[in-house]
mmCIF file of C-alpha atoms and ligand atoms in Angstrom:
data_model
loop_
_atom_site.group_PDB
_atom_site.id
_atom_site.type_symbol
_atom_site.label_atom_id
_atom_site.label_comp_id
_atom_site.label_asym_id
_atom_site.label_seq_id
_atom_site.Cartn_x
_atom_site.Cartn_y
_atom_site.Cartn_z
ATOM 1 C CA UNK A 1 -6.275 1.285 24.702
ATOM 2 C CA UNK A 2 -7.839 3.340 22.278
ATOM 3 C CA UNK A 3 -6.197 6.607 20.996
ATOM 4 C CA UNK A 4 -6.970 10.162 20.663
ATOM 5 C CA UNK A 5 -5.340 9.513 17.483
ATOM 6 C CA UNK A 6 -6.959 6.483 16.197
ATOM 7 C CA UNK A 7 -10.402 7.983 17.020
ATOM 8 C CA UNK A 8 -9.555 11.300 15.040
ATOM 9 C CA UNK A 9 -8.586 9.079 12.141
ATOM 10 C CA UNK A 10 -11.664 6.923 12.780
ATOM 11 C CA UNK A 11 -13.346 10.470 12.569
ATOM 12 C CA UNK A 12 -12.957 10.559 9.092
ATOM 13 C CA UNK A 13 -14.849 7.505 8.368
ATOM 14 C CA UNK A 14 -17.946 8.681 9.773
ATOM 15 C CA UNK A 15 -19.380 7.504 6.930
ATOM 16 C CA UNK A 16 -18.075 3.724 6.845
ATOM 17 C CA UNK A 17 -20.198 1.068 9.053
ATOM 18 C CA UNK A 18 -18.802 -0.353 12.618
ATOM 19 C CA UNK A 19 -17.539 -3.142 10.694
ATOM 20 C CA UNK A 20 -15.350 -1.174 8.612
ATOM 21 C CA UNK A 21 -14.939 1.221 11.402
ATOM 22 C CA UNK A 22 -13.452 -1.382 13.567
ATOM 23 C CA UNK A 23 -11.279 -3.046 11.098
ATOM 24 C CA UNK A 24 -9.673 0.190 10.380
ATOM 25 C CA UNK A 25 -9.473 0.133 14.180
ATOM 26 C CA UNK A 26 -7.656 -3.366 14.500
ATOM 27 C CA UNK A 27 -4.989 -2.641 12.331
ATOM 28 C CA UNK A 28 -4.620 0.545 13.900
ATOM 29 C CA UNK A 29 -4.301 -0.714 17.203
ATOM 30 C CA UNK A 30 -1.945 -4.115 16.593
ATOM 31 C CA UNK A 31 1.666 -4.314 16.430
ATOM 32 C CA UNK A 32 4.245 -2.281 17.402
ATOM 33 C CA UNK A 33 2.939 1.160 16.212
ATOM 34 C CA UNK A 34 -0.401 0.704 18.014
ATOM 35 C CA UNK A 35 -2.070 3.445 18.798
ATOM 36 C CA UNK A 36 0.007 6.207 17.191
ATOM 37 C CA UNK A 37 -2.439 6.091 13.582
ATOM 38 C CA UNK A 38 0.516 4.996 11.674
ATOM 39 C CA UNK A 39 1.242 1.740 9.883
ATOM 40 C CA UNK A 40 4.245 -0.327 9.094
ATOM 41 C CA UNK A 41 2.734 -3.276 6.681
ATOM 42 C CA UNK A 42 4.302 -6.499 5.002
ATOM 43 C CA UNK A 43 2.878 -6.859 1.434
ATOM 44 C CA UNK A 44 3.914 -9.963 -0.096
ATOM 45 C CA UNK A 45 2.518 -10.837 -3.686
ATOM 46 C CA UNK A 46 5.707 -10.151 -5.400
ATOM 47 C CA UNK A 47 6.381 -13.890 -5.998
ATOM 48 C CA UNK A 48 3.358 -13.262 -8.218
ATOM 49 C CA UNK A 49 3.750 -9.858 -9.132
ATOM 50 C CA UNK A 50 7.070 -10.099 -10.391
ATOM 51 C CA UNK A 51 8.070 -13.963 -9.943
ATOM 52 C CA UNK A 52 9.639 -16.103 -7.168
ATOM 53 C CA UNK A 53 13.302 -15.891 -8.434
ATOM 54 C CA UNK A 54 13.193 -12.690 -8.632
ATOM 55 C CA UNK A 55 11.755 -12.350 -4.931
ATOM 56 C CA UNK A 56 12.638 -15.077 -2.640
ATOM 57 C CA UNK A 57 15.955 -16.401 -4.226
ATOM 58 C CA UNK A 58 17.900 -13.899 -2.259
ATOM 59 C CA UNK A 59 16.662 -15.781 1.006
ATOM 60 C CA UNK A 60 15.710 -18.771 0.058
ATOM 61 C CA UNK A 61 13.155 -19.021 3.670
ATOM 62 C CA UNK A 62 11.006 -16.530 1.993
ATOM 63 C CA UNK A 63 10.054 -19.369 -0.428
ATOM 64 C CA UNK A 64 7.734 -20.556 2.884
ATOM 65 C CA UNK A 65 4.288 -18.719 3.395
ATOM 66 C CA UNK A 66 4.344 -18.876 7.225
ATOM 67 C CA UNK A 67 8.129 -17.291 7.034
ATOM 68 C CA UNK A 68 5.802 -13.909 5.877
ATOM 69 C CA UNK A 69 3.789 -14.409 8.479
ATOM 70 C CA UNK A 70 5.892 -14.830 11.450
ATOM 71 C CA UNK A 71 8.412 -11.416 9.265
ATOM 72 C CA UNK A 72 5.152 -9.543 10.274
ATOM 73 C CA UNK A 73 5.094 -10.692 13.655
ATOM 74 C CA UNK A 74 7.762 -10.450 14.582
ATOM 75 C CA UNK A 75 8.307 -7.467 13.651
ATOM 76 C CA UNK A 76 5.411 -5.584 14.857
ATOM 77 C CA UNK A 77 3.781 -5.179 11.812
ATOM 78 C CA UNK A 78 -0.261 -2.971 11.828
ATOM 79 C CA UNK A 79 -0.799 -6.145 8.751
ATOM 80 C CA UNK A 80 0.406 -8.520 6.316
ATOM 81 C CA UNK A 81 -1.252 -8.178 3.153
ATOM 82 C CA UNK A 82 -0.557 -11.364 0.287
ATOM 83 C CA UNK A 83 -3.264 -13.406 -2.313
ATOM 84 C CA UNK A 84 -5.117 -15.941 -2.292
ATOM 85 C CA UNK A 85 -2.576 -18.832 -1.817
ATOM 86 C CA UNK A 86 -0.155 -17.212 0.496
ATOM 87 C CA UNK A 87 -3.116 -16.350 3.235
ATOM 88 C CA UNK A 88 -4.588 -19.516 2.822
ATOM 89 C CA UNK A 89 -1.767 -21.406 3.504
ATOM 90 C CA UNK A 90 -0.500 -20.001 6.616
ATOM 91 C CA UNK A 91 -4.401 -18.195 7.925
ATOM 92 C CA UNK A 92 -5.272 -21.337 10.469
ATOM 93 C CA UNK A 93 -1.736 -21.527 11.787
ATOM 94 C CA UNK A 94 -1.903 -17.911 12.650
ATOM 95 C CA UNK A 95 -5.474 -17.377 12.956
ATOM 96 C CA UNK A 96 -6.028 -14.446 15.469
ATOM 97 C CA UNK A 97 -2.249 -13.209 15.666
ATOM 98 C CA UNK A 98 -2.092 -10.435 13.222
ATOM 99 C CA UNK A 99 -4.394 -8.663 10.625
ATOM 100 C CA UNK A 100 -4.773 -9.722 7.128
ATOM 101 C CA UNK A 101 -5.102 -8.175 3.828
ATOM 102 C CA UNK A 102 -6.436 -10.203 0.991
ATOM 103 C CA UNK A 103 -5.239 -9.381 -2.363
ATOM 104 C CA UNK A 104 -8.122 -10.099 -4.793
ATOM 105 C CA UNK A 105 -6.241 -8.975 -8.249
ATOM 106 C CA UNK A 106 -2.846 -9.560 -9.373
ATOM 107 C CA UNK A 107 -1.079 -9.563 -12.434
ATOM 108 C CA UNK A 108 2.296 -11.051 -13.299
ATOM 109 C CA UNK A 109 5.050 -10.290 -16.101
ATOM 110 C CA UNK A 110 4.606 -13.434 -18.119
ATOM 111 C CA UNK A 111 3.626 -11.495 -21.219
ATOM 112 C CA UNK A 112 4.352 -8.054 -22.647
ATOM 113 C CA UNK A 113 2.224 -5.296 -20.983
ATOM 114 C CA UNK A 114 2.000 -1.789 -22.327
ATOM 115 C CA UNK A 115 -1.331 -1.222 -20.488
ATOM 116 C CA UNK A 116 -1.527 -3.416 -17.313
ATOM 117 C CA UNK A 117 -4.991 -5.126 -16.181
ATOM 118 C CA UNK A 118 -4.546 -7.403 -13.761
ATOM 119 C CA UNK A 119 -7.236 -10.689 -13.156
ATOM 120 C CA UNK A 120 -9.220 -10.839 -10.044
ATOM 121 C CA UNK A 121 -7.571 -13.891 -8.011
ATOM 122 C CA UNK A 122 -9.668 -13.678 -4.850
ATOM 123 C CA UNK A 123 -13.306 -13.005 -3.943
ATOM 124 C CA UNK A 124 -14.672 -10.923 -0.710
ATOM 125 C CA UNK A 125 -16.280 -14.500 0.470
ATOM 126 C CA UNK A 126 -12.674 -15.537 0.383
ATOM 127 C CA UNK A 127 -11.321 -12.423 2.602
ATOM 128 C CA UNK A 128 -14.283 -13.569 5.241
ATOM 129 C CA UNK A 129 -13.285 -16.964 5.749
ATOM 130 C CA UNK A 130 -9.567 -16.401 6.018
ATOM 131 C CA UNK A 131 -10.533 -14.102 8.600
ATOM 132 C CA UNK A 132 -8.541 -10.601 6.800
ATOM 133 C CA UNK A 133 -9.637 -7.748 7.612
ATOM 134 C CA UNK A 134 -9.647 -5.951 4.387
ATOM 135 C CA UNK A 135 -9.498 -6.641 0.985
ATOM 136 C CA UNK A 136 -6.860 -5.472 -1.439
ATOM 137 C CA UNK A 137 -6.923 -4.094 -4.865
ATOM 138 C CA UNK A 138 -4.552 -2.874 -7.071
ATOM 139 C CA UNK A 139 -5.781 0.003 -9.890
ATOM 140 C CA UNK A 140 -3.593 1.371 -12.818
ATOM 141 C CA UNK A 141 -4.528 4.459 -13.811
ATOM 142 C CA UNK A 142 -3.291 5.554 -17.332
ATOM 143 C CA UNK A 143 -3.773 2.416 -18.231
ATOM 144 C CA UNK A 144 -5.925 1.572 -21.585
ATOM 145 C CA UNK A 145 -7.640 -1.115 -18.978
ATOM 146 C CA UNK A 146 -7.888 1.519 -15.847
ATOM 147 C CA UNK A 147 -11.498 1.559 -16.449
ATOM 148 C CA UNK A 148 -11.989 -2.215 -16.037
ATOM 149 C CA UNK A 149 -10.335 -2.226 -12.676
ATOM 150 C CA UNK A 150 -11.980 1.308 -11.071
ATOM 151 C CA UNK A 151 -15.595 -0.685 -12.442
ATOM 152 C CA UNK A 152 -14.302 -4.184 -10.499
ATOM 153 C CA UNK A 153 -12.686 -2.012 -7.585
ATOM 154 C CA UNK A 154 -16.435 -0.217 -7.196
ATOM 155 C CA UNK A 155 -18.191 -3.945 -7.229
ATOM 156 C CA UNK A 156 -15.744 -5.402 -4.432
ATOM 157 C CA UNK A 157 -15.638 -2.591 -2.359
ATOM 158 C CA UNK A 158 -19.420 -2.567 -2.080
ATOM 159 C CA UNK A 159 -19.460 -5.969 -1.444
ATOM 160 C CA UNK A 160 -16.442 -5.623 1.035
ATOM 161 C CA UNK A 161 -17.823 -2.894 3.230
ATOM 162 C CA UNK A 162 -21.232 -4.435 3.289
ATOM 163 C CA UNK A 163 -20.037 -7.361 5.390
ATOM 164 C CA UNK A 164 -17.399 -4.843 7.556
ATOM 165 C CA UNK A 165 -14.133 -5.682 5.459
ATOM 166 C CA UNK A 166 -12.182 -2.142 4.726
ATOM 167 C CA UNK A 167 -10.534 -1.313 1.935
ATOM 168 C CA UNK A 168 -7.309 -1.357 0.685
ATOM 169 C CA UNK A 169 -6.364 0.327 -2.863
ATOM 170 C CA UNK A 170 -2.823 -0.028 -4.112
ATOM 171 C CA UNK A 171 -2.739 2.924 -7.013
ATOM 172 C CA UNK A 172 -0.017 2.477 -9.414
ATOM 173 C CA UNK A 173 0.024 4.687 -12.564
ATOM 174 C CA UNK A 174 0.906 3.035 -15.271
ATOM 175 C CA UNK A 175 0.453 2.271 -19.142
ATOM 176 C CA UNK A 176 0.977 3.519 -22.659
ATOM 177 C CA UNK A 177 0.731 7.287 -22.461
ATOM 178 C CA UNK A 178 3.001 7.642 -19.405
ATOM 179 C CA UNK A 179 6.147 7.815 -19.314
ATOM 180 C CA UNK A 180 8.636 6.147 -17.108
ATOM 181 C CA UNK A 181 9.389 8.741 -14.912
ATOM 182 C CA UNK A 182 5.386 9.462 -15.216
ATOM 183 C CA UNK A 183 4.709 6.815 -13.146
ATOM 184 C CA UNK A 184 5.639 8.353 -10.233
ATOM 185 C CA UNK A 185 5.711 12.374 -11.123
ATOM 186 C CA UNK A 186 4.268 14.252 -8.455
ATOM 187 C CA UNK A 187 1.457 15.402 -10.258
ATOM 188 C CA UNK A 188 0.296 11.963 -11.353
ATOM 189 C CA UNK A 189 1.270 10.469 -8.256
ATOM 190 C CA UNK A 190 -1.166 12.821 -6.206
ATOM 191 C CA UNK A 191 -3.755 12.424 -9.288
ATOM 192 C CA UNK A 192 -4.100 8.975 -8.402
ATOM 193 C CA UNK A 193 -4.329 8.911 -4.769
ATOM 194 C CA UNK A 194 -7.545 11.162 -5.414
ATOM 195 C CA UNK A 195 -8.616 8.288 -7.672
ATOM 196 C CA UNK A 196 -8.841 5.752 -5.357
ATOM 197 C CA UNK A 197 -9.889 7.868 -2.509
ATOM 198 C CA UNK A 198 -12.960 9.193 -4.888
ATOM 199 C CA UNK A 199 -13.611 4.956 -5.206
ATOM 200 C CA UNK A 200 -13.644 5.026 -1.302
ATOM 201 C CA UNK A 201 -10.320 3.292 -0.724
ATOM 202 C CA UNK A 202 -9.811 3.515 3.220
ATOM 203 C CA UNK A 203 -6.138 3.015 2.449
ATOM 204 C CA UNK A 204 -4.113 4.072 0.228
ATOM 205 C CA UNK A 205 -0.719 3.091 -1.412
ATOM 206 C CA UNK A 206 0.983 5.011 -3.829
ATOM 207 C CA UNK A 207 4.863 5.314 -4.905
ATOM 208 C CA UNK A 208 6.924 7.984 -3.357
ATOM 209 C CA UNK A 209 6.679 10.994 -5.699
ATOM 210 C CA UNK A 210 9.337 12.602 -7.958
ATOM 211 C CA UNK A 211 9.490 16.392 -8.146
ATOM 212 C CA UNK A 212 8.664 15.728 -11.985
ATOM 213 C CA UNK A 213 5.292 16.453 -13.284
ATOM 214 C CA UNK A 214 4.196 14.888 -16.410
ATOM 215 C CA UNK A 215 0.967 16.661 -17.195
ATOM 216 C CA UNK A 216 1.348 20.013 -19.129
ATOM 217 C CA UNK A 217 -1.910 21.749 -17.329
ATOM 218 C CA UNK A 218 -0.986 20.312 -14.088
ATOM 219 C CA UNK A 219 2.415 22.119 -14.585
ATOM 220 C CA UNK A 220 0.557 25.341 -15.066
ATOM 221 C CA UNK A 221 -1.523 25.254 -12.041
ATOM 222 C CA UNK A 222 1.373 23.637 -9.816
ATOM 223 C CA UNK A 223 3.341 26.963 -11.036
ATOM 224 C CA UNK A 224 0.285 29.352 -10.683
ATOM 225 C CA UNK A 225 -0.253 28.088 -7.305
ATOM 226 C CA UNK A 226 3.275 27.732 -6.301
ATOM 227 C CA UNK A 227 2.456 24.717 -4.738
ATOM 228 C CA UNK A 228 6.053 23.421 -3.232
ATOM 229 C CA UNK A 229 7.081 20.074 -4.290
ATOM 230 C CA UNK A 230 10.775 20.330 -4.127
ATOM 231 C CA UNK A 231 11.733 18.139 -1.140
ATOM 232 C CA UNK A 232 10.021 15.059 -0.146
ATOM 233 C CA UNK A 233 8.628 15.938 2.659
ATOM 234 C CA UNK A 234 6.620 19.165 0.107
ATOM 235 C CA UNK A 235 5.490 16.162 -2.182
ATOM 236 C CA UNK A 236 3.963 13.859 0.220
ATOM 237 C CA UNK A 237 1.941 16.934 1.894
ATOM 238 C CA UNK A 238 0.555 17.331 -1.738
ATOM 239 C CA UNK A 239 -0.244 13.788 -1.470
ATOM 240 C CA UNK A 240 -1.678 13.611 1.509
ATOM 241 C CA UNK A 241 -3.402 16.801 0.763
ATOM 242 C CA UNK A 242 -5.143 15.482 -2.641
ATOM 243 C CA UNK A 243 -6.392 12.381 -0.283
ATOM 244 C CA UNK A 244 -9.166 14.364 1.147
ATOM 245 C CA UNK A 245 -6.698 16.557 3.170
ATOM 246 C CA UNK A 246 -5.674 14.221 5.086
ATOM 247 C CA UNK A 247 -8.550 12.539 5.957
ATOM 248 C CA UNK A 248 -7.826 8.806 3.970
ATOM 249 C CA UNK A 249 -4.571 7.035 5.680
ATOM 250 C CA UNK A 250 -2.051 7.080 2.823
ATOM 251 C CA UNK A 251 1.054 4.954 3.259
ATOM 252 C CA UNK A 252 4.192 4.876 1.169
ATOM 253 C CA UNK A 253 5.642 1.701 -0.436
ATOM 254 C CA UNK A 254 9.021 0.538 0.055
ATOM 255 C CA UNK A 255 10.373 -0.169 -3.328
ATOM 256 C CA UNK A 256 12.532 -2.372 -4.820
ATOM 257 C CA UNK A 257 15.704 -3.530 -2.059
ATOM 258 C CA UNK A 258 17.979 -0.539 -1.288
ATOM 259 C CA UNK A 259 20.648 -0.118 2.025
ATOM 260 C CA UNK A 260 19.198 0.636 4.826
ATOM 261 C CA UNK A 261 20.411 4.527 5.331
ATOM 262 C CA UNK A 262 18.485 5.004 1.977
ATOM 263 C CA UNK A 263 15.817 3.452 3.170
ATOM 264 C CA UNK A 264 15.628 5.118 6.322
ATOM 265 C CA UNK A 265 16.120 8.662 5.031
ATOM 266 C CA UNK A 266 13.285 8.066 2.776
ATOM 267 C CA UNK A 267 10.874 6.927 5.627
ATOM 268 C CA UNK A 268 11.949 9.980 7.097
ATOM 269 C CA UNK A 269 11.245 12.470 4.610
ATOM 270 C CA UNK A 270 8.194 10.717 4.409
ATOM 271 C CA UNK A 271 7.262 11.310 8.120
ATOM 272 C CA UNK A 272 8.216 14.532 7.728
ATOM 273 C CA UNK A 273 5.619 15.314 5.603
ATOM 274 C CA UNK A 274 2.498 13.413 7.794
ATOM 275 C CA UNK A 275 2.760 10.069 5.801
ATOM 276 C CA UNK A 276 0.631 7.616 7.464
ATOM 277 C CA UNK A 277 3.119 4.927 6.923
ATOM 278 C CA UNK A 278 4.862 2.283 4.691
ATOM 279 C CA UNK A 279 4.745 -1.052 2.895
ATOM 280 C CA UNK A 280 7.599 -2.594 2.706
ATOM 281 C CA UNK A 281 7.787 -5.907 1.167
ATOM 282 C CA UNK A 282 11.493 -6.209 -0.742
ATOM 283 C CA UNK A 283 13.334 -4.284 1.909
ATOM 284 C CA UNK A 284 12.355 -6.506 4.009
ATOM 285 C CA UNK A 285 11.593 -9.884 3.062
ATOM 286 C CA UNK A 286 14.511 -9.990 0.633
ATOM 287 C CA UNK A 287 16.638 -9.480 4.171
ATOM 288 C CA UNK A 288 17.832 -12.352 6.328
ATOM 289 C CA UNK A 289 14.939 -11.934 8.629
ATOM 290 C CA UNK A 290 17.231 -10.488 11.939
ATOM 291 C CA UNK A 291 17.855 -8.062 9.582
ATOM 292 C CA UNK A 292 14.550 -6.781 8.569
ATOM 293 C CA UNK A 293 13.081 -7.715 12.111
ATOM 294 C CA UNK A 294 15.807 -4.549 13.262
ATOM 295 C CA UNK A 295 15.382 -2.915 9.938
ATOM 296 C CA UNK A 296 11.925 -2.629 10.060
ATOM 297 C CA UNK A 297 11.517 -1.969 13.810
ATOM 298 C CA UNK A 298 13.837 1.244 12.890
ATOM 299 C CA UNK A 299 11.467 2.334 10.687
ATOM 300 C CA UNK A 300 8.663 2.091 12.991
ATOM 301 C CA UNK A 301 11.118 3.903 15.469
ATOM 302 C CA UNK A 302 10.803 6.748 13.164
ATOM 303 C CA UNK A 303 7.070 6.620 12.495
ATOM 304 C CA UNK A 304 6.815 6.540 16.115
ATOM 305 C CA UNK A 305 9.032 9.646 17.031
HETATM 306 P P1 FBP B 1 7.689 -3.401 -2.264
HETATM 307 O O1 FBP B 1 7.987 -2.812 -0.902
HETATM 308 O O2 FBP B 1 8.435 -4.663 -2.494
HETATM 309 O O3 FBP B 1 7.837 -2.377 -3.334
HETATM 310 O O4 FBP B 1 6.170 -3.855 -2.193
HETATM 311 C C1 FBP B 1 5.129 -2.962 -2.353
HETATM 312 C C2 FBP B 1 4.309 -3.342 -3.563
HETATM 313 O O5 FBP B 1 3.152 -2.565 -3.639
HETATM 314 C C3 FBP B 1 3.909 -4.789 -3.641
HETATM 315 O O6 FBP B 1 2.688 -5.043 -3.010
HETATM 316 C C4 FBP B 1 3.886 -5.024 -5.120
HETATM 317 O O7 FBP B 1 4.123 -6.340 -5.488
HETATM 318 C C5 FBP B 1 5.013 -4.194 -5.594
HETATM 319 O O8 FBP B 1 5.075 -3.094 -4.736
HETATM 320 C C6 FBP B 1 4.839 -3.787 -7.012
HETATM 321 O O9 FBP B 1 5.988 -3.155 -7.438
HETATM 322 P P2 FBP B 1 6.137 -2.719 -8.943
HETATM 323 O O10 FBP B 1 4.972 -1.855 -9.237
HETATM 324 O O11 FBP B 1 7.429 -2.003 -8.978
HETATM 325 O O12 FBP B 1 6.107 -3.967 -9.774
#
């Protein structure tokens, strides 16, 4: 049954049409956190993102598409999000059982890359016939290529929307002139979840932030203002506040594989300051899957409480 909840969040998308609108809606309403507005999400395009060694050799079953797909199930996942090749290979099998997110960029680590761009590997024509129900993109700002990818990201998401897909923007800073811990400084961090809200991502990913801030005038206004970004849960109430004050779902990913009780406090510090969620893909995929089934159904505990 439909939520107070999910229709306040819907709310906020006056703007999008019902196809979008109930999109946003299915994912909302499937798997274990139906209902509640928040999202616990499989994302698995590591194996290109970062190669399959360095993913799946941990648990060798991870190797097999439809293992993703039935880790989502099973689990109670909102969505599983993957490319091109992933979806297609297990989408019939499972047609029906579980929201998909198409990927349609990716990049992968095969050659040096001060200033990432990744290649578009899937089209919106694609995300309709494996029956997702939103497309994916990945944007790096900083990067020397950023405005490529916001140009490509405004082309698919037109085309997406206009035949009801919603949106999906993974927002990853990243490129020559930031630094490491840049990447995910609070101030950058928040800087580019306005990004891809302002190129009308429904969803957003970002990294959780540091208390660091890499920008010398965003220093002086975070001072002036005495905005509070010491504990987690202060940073990812900036977050959520640069996302339109809360009105664009942002969710949290999950990082490379940690123990669980680090895990776990994280998630909490992140519901603690009104995330919308998490994608976890390492954490939880790079798990014998009883493992992440419990792992993951602890998380959504918390989101739930
Ligand atoms: P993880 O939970 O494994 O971090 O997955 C989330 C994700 O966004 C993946 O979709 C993506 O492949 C990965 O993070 C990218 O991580 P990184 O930027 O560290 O290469």
């Amino acid at each position: 049954m439909m939520t107070k909840r999910v229709k306040e969040i819907l709310s906020h998308y006056a703007g999008e049409n019902p196809g979008v609108l109930s999109n946003l809606a299915r994912m909302m309403m499937s798997g274990r956190l139906a209902g509640t507005g928040k999202f616990v999400i499989l994302p698995v395009d590591q194996g290109f993102e970062h190669g399959p060694a360095r993913s799946f050799a941990i648990n060798p079953p991870a190797y097999d598409p439809a293992y993703h797909f039935q880790l989502a199930l099973d689990a109670g996942c909102n969505a599983y999000a993957a490319p091109l090749g992933f979806i297609e290979a297990g989408a019939a099998e499972f047609a029906g059982a579980i929201p998909l997110i198409l990927k349609l960029n990716d990049h992968d680590l095969l050659h040096d890359e001060k200033d990432p761009l990744s290649a578009q590997t899937a089209s919106v024509k694609d995300a309709l016939r494996l029956g997702a129900s939103a497309i994916g993109f990945t944007i790096y700002p900083g990067s020397a290529n950023a405005q490529i990818m916001y140009q490509e990201l405004r082309e698919l998401a037109l085309e997406a929307k206009s035949h009801g897909l919603a949106v999906v923007v993974w927002s990853y800073p990243r490129g020559s002139d930031i630094s490491k811990e840049g990447e995910t400084a609070i101030d950058v961090v928040a800087y580019a979840a306005q990004i891809a809200a302002q190129l009308g991502a429904n969803i957003i990913k970002v990294k959780a932030p540091s208390a660091h801030i890499e920008l010398a005038d965003a220093k002086k206004a975070y001072l002036a203002a005495k905005v509070p970004i010491e504990t987690l849960p202060d940073r990812i109430r900036h977050v959520i506040q640069s996302s339109f004050n809360g009105k664009r779902i942002v969710i949290f990913s999950g990082g490379a594989t940690v123990g669980d009780e680090q895990l776990l406090t994280e998630i909490k510090g992140i519901h603690e300051g009104g995330g919308f969620g998490s994608i976890v893909g390492r954490n939880s995929f790079q798990r014998p899957h009883d493992k992440a089934v419990e792992l993951l159904g602890k998380i959504m505990s918390i989101y739930a409480s």
